[in-house]
Coordinates of N, CA and C in Angstrom, one line a residue:
M25 N 2.6 -56.6 11.0 CA 2.7 -55.4 10.1 C 1.4 -54.6 10.2
L26 N 1.6 -53.3 10.4 CA 0.4 -52.4 10.5 C 0.0 -52.0 9.1
R27 N -1.2 -51.4 9.0 CA -1.7 -51.0 7.7 C -0.8 -49.9 7.1
R28 N -0.1 -49.1 7.8 CA 0.7 -48.1 7.3 C 2.1 -48.5 6.9
G29 N 2.4 -49.8 7.0 CA 3.7 -50.3 6.6 C 4.7 -50.3 7.7
A30 N 4.3 -50.0 8.9 CA 5.2 -50.1 10.0 C 5.2 -51.5 10.7
R31 N 6.3 -51.9 11.1 CA 6.4 -53.2 11.8 C 6.4 -52.9 13.3
L32 N 5.6 -53.7 14.0 CA 5.5 -53.5 15.4 C 6.3 -54.6 16.2
I33 N 7.1 -54.1 17.1 CA 7.9 -55.0 17.9 C 7.4 -54.8 19.3
E34 N 6.8 -55.8 19.9 CA 6.2 -55.6 21.3 C 7.2 -56.0 22.3
R35 N 7.0 -55.3 23.5 CA 7.8 -55.7 24.7 C 6.9 -55.4 25.9
D36 N 6.7 -56.4 26.7 CA 5.9 -56.3 27.9 C 6.9 -55.6 29.0
L37 N 6.7 -54.3 29.2 CA 7.6 -53.6 30.1 C 7.5 -54.1 31.6
I38 N 6.5 -54.8 31.9 CA 6.4 -55.3 33.3 C 7.2 -56.6 33.4
K39 N 7.0 -57.5 32.4 CA 7.7 -58.8 32.5 C 9.2 -58.6 32.0
D40 N 9.4 -57.7 31.2 CA 10.8 -57.4 30.6 C 11.1 -55.9 30.7
P41 N 11.4 -55.5 31.9 CA 11.5 -54.0 32.1 C 12.8 -53.4 31.5
L42 N 12.7 -52.2 31.2 CA 13.8 -51.4 30.6 C 14.8 -51.2 31.8
D43 N 16.1 -51.3 31.5 CA 17.1 -51.0 32.5 C 17.4 -49.5 32.4
L44 N 18.3 -49.1 33.4 CA 18.6 -47.7 33.5 C 19.2 -47.2 32.1
R45 N 20.1 -47.9 31.5 CA 20.8 -47.5 30.3 C 19.7 -47.3 29.2
E46 N 18.8 -48.3 29.1 CA 17.8 -48.2 28.0 C 16.9 -47.0 28.3
L47 N 16.5 -46.8 29.5 CA 15.6 -45.6 29.9 C 16.3 -44.3 29.6
R48 N 17.6 -44.2 29.9 CA 18.3 -43.0 29.6 C 18.4 -42.7 28.1
R49 N 18.7 -43.7 27.4 CA 18.7 -43.6 25.9 C 17.4 -43.2 25.4
L50 N 16.3 -43.9 25.9 CA 15.0 -43.6 25.4 C 14.5 -42.2 25.6
F51 N 14.8 -41.7 26.8 CA 14.4 -40.3 27.2 C 15.4 -39.3 26.9
D52 N 16.5 -39.6 26.3 CA 17.5 -38.6 26.0 C 16.9 -37.4 25.3
G53 N 17.1 -36.2 25.9 CA 16.6 -35.0 25.3 C 15.1 -34.8 25.5
Q54 N 14.4 -35.7 26.2 CA 13.0 -35.5 26.5 C 12.7 -35.6 28.0
D55 N 11.6 -35.0 28.4 CA 11.2 -35.0 29.8 C 10.6 -36.3 30.1
P56 N 11.2 -37.2 30.9 CA 10.6 -38.5 31.3 C 9.3 -38.3 32.1
G57 N 9.2 -37.1 32.7 CA 8.0 -36.9 33.5 C 6.7 -36.9 32.7
A58 N 6.9 -36.6 31.4 CA 5.7 -36.6 30.5 C 5.2 -38.0 30.2
F59 N 6.0 -39.0 30.6 CA 5.6 -40.4 30.3 C 5.3 -41.2 31.6
L60 N 5.1 -40.4 32.7 CA 4.7 -41.1 33.9 C 3.2 -41.5 33.9
N61 N 2.9 -42.6 34.5 CA 1.6 -43.1 34.6 C 0.9 -42.6 35.9
P62 N 0.0 -41.6 35.8 CA -0.6 -41.0 37.0 C -1.5 -41.9 37.7
R63 N -1.8 -43.1 37.2 CA -2.7 -44.0 37.9 C -1.9 -45.0 38.8
H64 N -0.6 -45.0 38.7 CA 0.3 -45.8 39.5 C 0.3 -45.3 40.9
A65 N 0.2 -46.3 41.9 CA 0.1 -45.9 43.3 C 1.3 -45.1 43.8
L66 N 2.5 -45.4 43.3 CA 3.7 -44.6 43.7 C 3.6 -43.2 43.2
Y67 N 3.0 -43.0 42.0 CA 2.9 -41.6 41.5 C 2.0 -40.8 42.5
R68 N 0.9 -41.4 42.9 CA 0.0 -40.7 43.8 C 0.6 -40.6 45.2
T69 N 1.2 -41.6 45.8 CA 1.7 -41.5 47.2 C 2.8 -40.5 47.3
M70 N 3.6 -40.4 46.2 CA 4.7 -39.5 46.2 C 4.3 -38.0 45.9
G71 N 3.0 -37.9 45.5 CA 2.5 -36.6 45.1 C 3.3 -36.0 43.9
M72 N 3.6 -36.8 42.9 CA 4.4 -36.4 41.8 C 3.8 -35.3 40.9
K73 N 2.4 -35.2 40.9 CA 1.8 -34.2 40.1 C 2.2 -32.8 40.7
K74 N 2.1 -32.6 42.0 CA 2.4 -31.3 42.6 C 3.9 -31.1 42.8
N75 N 4.6 -32.2 43.0 CA 6.0 -32.2 43.4 C 6.8 -33.2 42.6
P76 N 7.0 -32.9 41.2 CA 7.6 -33.9 40.4 C 9.1 -34.1 40.7
P77 N 9.6 -35.4 40.7 CA 11.0 -35.6 41.0 C 11.8 -35.1 39.8
S78 N 13.1 -35.1 40.0 CA 14.0 -34.7 38.9 C 14.0 -35.8 37.8
P79 N 14.4 -35.4 36.5 CA 14.4 -36.4 35.5 C 15.2 -37.6 35.8
D80 N 16.4 -37.4 36.5 CA 17.2 -38.6 36.8 C 16.5 -39.5 37.8
E81 N 15.8 -38.9 38.8 CA 15.0 -39.7 39.8 C 13.9 -40.4 39.1
I82 N 13.2 -39.7 38.2 CA 12.1 -40.4 37.5 C 12.6 -41.6 36.7
I83 N 13.7 -41.5 36.0 CA 14.3 -42.7 35.3 C 14.6 -43.8 36.3
R84 N 15.2 -43.4 37.4 CA 15.6 -44.4 38.4 C 14.3 -45.1 38.9
L85 N 13.3 -44.4 39.2 CA 12.0 -44.9 39.7 C 11.4 -45.8 38.6
M86 N 11.4 -45.4 37.4 CA 10.9 -46.2 36.3 C 11.6 -47.5 36.1
A87 N 12.9 -47.5 36.4 CA 13.6 -48.8 36.3 C 13.2 -49.7 37.4
K88 N 12.9 -49.2 38.5 CA 12.5 -50.0 39.7 C 11.1 -50.4 39.6
E89 N 10.2 -49.5 39.1 CA 8.8 -49.7 39.1 C 8.3 -49.5 37.6
P90 N 8.4 -50.4 36.7 CA 8.1 -50.2 35.3 C 6.6 -49.8 35.1
G91 N 5.8 -50.1 36.1 CA 4.4 -49.7 36.0 C 4.2 -48.2 36.0
L92 N 5.3 -47.4 36.4 CA 5.3 -46.0 36.4 C 5.3 -45.4 35.0
I93 N 5.7 -46.2 34.0 CA 5.7 -45.8 32.6 C 4.3 -45.9 32.0
R94 N 3.8 -44.8 31.5 CA 2.5 -44.8 30.8 C 2.6 -45.7 29.6
R95 N 1.6 -46.5 29.4 CA 1.6 -47.5 28.3 C 0.3 -47.4 27.6
P96 N 0.3 -47.8 26.4 CA 1.4 -48.3 25.6 C 2.4 -47.2 25.3
L97 N 3.6 -47.5 25.2 CA 4.7 -46.6 24.8 C 5.1 -47.0 23.4
V98 N 4.9 -46.1 22.4 CA 5.2 -46.4 21.0 C 6.4 -45.5 20.6
V99 N 7.4 -46.1 20.1 CA 8.6 -45.4 19.7 C 8.9 -45.6 18.2
R100 N 9.1 -44.5 17.5 CA 9.5 -44.6 16.1 C 10.4 -43.5 15.7
E101 N 11.6 -43.9 15.3 CA 12.6 -42.9 14.8 C 12.9 -41.8 15.8
G102 N 13.0 -42.2 17.1 CA 13.3 -41.2 18.1 C 12.1 -40.4 18.7
R103 N 11.0 -40.6 18.1 CA 9.8 -39.9 18.6 C 8.9 -41.0 19.4
M104 N 8.2 -40.5 20.4 CA 7.4 -41.3 21.3 C 6.0 -40.8 21.5
V105 N 5.1 -41.8 21.7 CA 3.7 -41.5 22.1 C 3.4 -42.5 23.2
A106 N 2.9 -41.9 24.3 CA 2.5 -42.8 25.4 C 1.0 -42.7 25.6
G107 N 0.4 -43.8 26.1 CA -1.0 -43.9 26.3 C -1.8 -44.0 25.1
Y108 N -3.1 -44.0 25.2 CA -4.0 -44.2 24.1 C -4.3 -42.9 23.4
D109 N -3.3 -42.5 22.6 CA -3.4 -41.2 21.9 C -3.5 -41.4 20.4
E110 N -4.7 -41.6 19.9 CA -4.9 -42.0 18.5 C -4.3 -40.9 17.6
M111 N -4.5 -39.7 17.8 CA -3.9 -38.6 17.0 C -2.4 -38.6 17.0
G112 N -1.8 -38.8 18.2 CA -0.4 -38.9 18.4 C 0.2 -40.1 17.6
L113 N -0.5 -41.2 17.7 CA 0.0 -42.4 16.9 C -0.1 -42.2 15.4
A114 N -1.2 -41.5 15.0 CA -1.3 -41.2 13.5 C -0.2 -40.3 13.1
R115 N 0.2 -39.3 13.9 CA 1.3 -38.4 13.5 C 2.6 -39.2 13.5
L116 N 2.8 -40.1 14.4 CA 4.0 -40.9 14.5 C 4.2 -41.8 13.3
L117 N 3.1 -42.2 12.7 CA 3.1 -43.2 11.6 C 3.2 -42.4 10.2
R118 N 3.2 -41.1 10.2 CA 3.3 -40.4 9.0 C 4.7 -40.4 8.5

């Protein structure tokens, strides 16, 4: 239980990756490219910063390579924050 009354459910996305269905539901209406991990080797070798793949391709790649998802990924009531974004997490918990 967090100080703000939220309950945290953890999932190791590397050991227990999200499947295509879960990823599609998670990113429904959002740009999955905003949740890519720029430190991942595939991100760099594919040059995703300059030439981003389509949202469908990003989701397919994330399912295959879960390390492409920027972590931690915190989801609450359909809103998400990725990475160590203290202000974003504070807004999410309001």
